Short mmCIF file of C-alpha atoms in Angstrom, two decimals:
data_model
loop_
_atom_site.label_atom_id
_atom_site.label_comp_id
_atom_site.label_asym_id
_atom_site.label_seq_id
_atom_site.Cartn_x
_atom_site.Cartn_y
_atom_site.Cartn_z
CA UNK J 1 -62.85 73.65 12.11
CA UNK J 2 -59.65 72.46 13.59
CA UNK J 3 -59.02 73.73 17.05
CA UNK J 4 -55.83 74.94 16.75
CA UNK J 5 -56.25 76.39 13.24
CA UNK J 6 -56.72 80.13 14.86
CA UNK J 7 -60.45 80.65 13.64
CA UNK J 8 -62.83 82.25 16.05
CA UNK J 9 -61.41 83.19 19.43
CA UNK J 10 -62.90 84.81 22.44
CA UNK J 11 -61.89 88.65 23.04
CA UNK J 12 -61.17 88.80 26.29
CA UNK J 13 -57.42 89.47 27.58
CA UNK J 14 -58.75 88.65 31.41
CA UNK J 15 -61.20 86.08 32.35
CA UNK J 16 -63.93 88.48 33.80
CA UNK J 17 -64.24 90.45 31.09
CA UNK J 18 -65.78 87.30 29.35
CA UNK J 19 -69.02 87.22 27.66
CA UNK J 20 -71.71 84.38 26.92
CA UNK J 21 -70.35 84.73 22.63
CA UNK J 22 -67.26 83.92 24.31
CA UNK J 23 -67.96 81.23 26.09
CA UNK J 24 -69.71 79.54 23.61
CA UNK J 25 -66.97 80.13 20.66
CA UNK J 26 -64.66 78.33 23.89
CA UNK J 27 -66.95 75.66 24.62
CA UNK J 28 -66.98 74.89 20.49
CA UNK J 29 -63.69 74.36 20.35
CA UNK J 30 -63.09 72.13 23.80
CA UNK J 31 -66.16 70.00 22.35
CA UNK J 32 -63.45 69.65 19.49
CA UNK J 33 -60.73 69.23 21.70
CA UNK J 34 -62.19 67.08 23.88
CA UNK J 35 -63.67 64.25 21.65
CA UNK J 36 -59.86 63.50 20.85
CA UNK J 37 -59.16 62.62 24.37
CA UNK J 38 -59.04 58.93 23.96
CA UNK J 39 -56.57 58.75 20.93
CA UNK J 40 -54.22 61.09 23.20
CA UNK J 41 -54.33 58.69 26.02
CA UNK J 42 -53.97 55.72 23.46
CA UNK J 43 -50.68 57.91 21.88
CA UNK J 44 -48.96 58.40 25.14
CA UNK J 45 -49.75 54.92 26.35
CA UNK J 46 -47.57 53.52 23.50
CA UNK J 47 -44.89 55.40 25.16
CA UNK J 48 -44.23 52.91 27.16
CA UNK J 49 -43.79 50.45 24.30
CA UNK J 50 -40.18 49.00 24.66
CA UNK J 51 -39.60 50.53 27.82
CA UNK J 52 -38.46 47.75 29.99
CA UNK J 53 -36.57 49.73 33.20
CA UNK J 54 -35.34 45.95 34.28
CA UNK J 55 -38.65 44.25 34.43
CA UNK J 56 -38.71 41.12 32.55
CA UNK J 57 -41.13 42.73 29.42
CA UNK J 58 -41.52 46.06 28.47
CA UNK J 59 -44.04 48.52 30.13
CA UNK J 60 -46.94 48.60 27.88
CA UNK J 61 -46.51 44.86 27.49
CA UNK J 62 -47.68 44.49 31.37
CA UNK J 63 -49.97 47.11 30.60
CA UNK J 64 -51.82 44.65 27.86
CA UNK J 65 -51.02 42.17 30.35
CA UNK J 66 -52.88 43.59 32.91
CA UNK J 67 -55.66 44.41 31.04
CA UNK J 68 -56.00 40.95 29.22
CA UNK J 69 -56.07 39.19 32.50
CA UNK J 70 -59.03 41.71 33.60
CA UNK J 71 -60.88 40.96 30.46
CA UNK J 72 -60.34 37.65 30.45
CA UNK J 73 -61.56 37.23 33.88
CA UNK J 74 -64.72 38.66 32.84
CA UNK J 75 -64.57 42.70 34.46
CA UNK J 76 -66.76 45.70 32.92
CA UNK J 77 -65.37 47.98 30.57
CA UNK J 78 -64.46 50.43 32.94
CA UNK J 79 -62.16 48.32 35.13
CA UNK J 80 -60.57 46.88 31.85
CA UNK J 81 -59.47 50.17 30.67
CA UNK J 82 -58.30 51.43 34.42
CA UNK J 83 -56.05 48.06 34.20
CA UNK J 84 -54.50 49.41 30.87
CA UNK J 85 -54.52 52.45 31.94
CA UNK J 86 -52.89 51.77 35.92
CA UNK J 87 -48.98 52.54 34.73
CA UNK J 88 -49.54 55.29 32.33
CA UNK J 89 -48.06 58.00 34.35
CA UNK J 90 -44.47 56.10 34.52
CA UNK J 91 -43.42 58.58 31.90
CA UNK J 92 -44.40 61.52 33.34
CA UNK J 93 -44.53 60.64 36.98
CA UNK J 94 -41.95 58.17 37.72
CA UNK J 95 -42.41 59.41 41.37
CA UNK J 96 -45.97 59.13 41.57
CA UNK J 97 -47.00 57.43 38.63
CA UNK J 98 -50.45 56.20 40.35
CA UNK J 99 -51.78 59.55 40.40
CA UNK J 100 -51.56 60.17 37.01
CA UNK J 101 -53.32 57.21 35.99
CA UNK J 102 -56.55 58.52 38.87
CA UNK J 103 -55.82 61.85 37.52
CA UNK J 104 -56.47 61.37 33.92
CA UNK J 105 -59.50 58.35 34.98
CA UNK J 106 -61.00 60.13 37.52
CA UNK J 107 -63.63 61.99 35.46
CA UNK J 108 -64.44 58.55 33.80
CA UNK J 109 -65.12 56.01 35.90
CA UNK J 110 -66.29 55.16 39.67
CA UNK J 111 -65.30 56.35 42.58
CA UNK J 112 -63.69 52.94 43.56
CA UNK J 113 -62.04 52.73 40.39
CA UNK J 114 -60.39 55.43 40.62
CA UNK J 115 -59.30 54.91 44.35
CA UNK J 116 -57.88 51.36 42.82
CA UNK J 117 -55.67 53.25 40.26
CA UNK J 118 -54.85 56.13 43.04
CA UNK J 119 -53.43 53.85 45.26
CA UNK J 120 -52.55 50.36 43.26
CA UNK J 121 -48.49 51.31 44.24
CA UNK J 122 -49.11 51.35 47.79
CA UNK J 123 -50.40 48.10 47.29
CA UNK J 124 -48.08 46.52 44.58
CA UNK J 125 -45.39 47.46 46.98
CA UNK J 126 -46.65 44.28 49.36
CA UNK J 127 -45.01 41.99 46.90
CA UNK J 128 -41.26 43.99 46.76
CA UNK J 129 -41.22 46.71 49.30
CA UNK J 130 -39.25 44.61 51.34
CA UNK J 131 -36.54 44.08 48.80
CA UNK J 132 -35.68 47.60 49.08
CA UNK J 133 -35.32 48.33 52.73
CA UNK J 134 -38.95 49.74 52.96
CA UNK J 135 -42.25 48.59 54.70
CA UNK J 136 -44.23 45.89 52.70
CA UNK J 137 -46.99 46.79 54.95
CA UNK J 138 -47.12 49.91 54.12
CA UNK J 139 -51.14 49.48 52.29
CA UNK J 140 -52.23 48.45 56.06
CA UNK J 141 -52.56 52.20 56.88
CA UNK J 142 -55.53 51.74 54.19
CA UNK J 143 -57.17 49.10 55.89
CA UNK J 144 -60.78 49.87 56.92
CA UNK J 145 -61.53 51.84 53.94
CA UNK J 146 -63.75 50.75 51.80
CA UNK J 147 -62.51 50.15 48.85
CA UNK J 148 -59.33 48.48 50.13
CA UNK J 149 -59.99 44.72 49.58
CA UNK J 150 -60.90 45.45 46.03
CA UNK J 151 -57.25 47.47 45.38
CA UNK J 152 -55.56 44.15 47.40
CA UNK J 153 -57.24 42.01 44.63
CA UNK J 154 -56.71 44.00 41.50
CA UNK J 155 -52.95 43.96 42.37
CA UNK J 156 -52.69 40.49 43.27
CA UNK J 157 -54.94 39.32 40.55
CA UNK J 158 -54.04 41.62 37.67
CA UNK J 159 -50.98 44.04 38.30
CA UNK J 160 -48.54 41.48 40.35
CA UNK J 161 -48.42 39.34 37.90
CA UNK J 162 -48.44 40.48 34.74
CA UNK J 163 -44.63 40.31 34.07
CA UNK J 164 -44.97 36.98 31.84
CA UNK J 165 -43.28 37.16 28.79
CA UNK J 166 -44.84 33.75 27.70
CA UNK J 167 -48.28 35.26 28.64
CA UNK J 168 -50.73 35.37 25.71
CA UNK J 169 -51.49 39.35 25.65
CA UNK J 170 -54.37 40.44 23.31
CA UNK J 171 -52.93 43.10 20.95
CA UNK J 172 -53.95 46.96 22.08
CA UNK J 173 -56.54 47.22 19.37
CA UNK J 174 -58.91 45.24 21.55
CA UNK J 175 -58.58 47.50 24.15
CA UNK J 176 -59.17 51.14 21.77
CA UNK J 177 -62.69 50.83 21.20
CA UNK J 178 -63.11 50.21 25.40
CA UNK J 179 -61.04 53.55 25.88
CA UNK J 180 -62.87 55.22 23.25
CA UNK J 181 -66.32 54.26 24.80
CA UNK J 182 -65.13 54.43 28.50
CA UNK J 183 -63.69 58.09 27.86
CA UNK J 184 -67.03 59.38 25.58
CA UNK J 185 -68.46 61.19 28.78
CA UNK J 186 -67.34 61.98 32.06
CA UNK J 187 -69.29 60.54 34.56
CA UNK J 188 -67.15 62.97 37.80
CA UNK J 189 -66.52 66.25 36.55
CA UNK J 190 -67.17 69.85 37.49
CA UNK J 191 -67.66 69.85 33.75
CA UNK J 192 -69.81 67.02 32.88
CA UNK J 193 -73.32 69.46 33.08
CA UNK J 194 -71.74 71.56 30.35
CA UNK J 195 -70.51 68.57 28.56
CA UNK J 196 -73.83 67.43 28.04
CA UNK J 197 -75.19 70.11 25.58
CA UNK J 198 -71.88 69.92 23.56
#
């Protein structure tokens, strides 16, 4: 049954008055719902496709980019597909773009992981910050925590510079079956118990 196709629908008008038939005929339909996650991330990732905003290639490009050079370099699944994943709020969160991408990871992948794609901007901003008027040092207030020399690599490594438009990119379709896998279960959730019997 499609879950937007107005079949069976809880009866409740306010959440207490819920019942267990309810919440099951609920938790049916986000099992549904929620096995399509992946190919909604993949959609709204080619957003960015032919989106340049003055970089030298377009967004998704240095997403691809990004990724390629994580894969390449031999990273788990999981990092891979934060690297694709890193800019994905630019649409949506040109203001905060970073925590987007931890946002919609966050249930998916470790804690450091997610602290990478929190706070890669901070970071990135060590190689133009001081271009526009503002602190390049501005990650140093990070320092000390533990995951900080692992952010300072993925950016310098990955993110910094993946702006090549001679760079060899493997095509996107590589990447889906990562995304699928990496975004099967969630690994941090308040929901990942109730997941499990779905």
């Amino acid at each position: 049954m499609d879950h937007q196709d107005g079949g069976d629908r809880a009866g409740f008008t306010a959440m207490e008055h819920g019942t267990q038939e309810d919440w099951a005929i609920i938790g049916g339909h986000f099992g549904q719902f929620s096995r399509g996650l992946a190919d909604r991330v993949l959609a709204h990732l080619k957003l960015l496709d032919g989106d340049y905003g003055g970089f030298p290639v377009d967004r998704l490009e240095h997403s691809l980019q990004t990724a390629t050079r994580a894969h390449r370099d031999g990273r788990g699944e999981d990092y891979v597909v934060t690297a694709l994943l890193h800019d994905i709020g630019d649409t949506l969160g040109s203001y905060n773009h970073p925590e987007i991408a931890a946002a919609i990871l966050r249930p998916f992948v470790t804690e450091e992981l997610h602290w990478i794609a929190d706070k890669h901007g901070i970071f990135q901003g060590y190689y133009f910050f001081h271009h526009l008027g503002m602190d390049r040092d501005l990650r140093e207030g990070l320092r000390g925590h533990p995951h900080f020399e692992a952010t300072a690599e993925f950016c310098h490594q990955y993110d910094q510079s993946a702006f090549d438009p001679a760079y060899d990119s493997a095509p996107l379709s590589l990447f889906e079956p990562m995304v699928q896998r990496v975004f099967a279960r969630p690994i941090n959730s308040i929901y990942a118990k109730a997941t499990e019997a779905a």
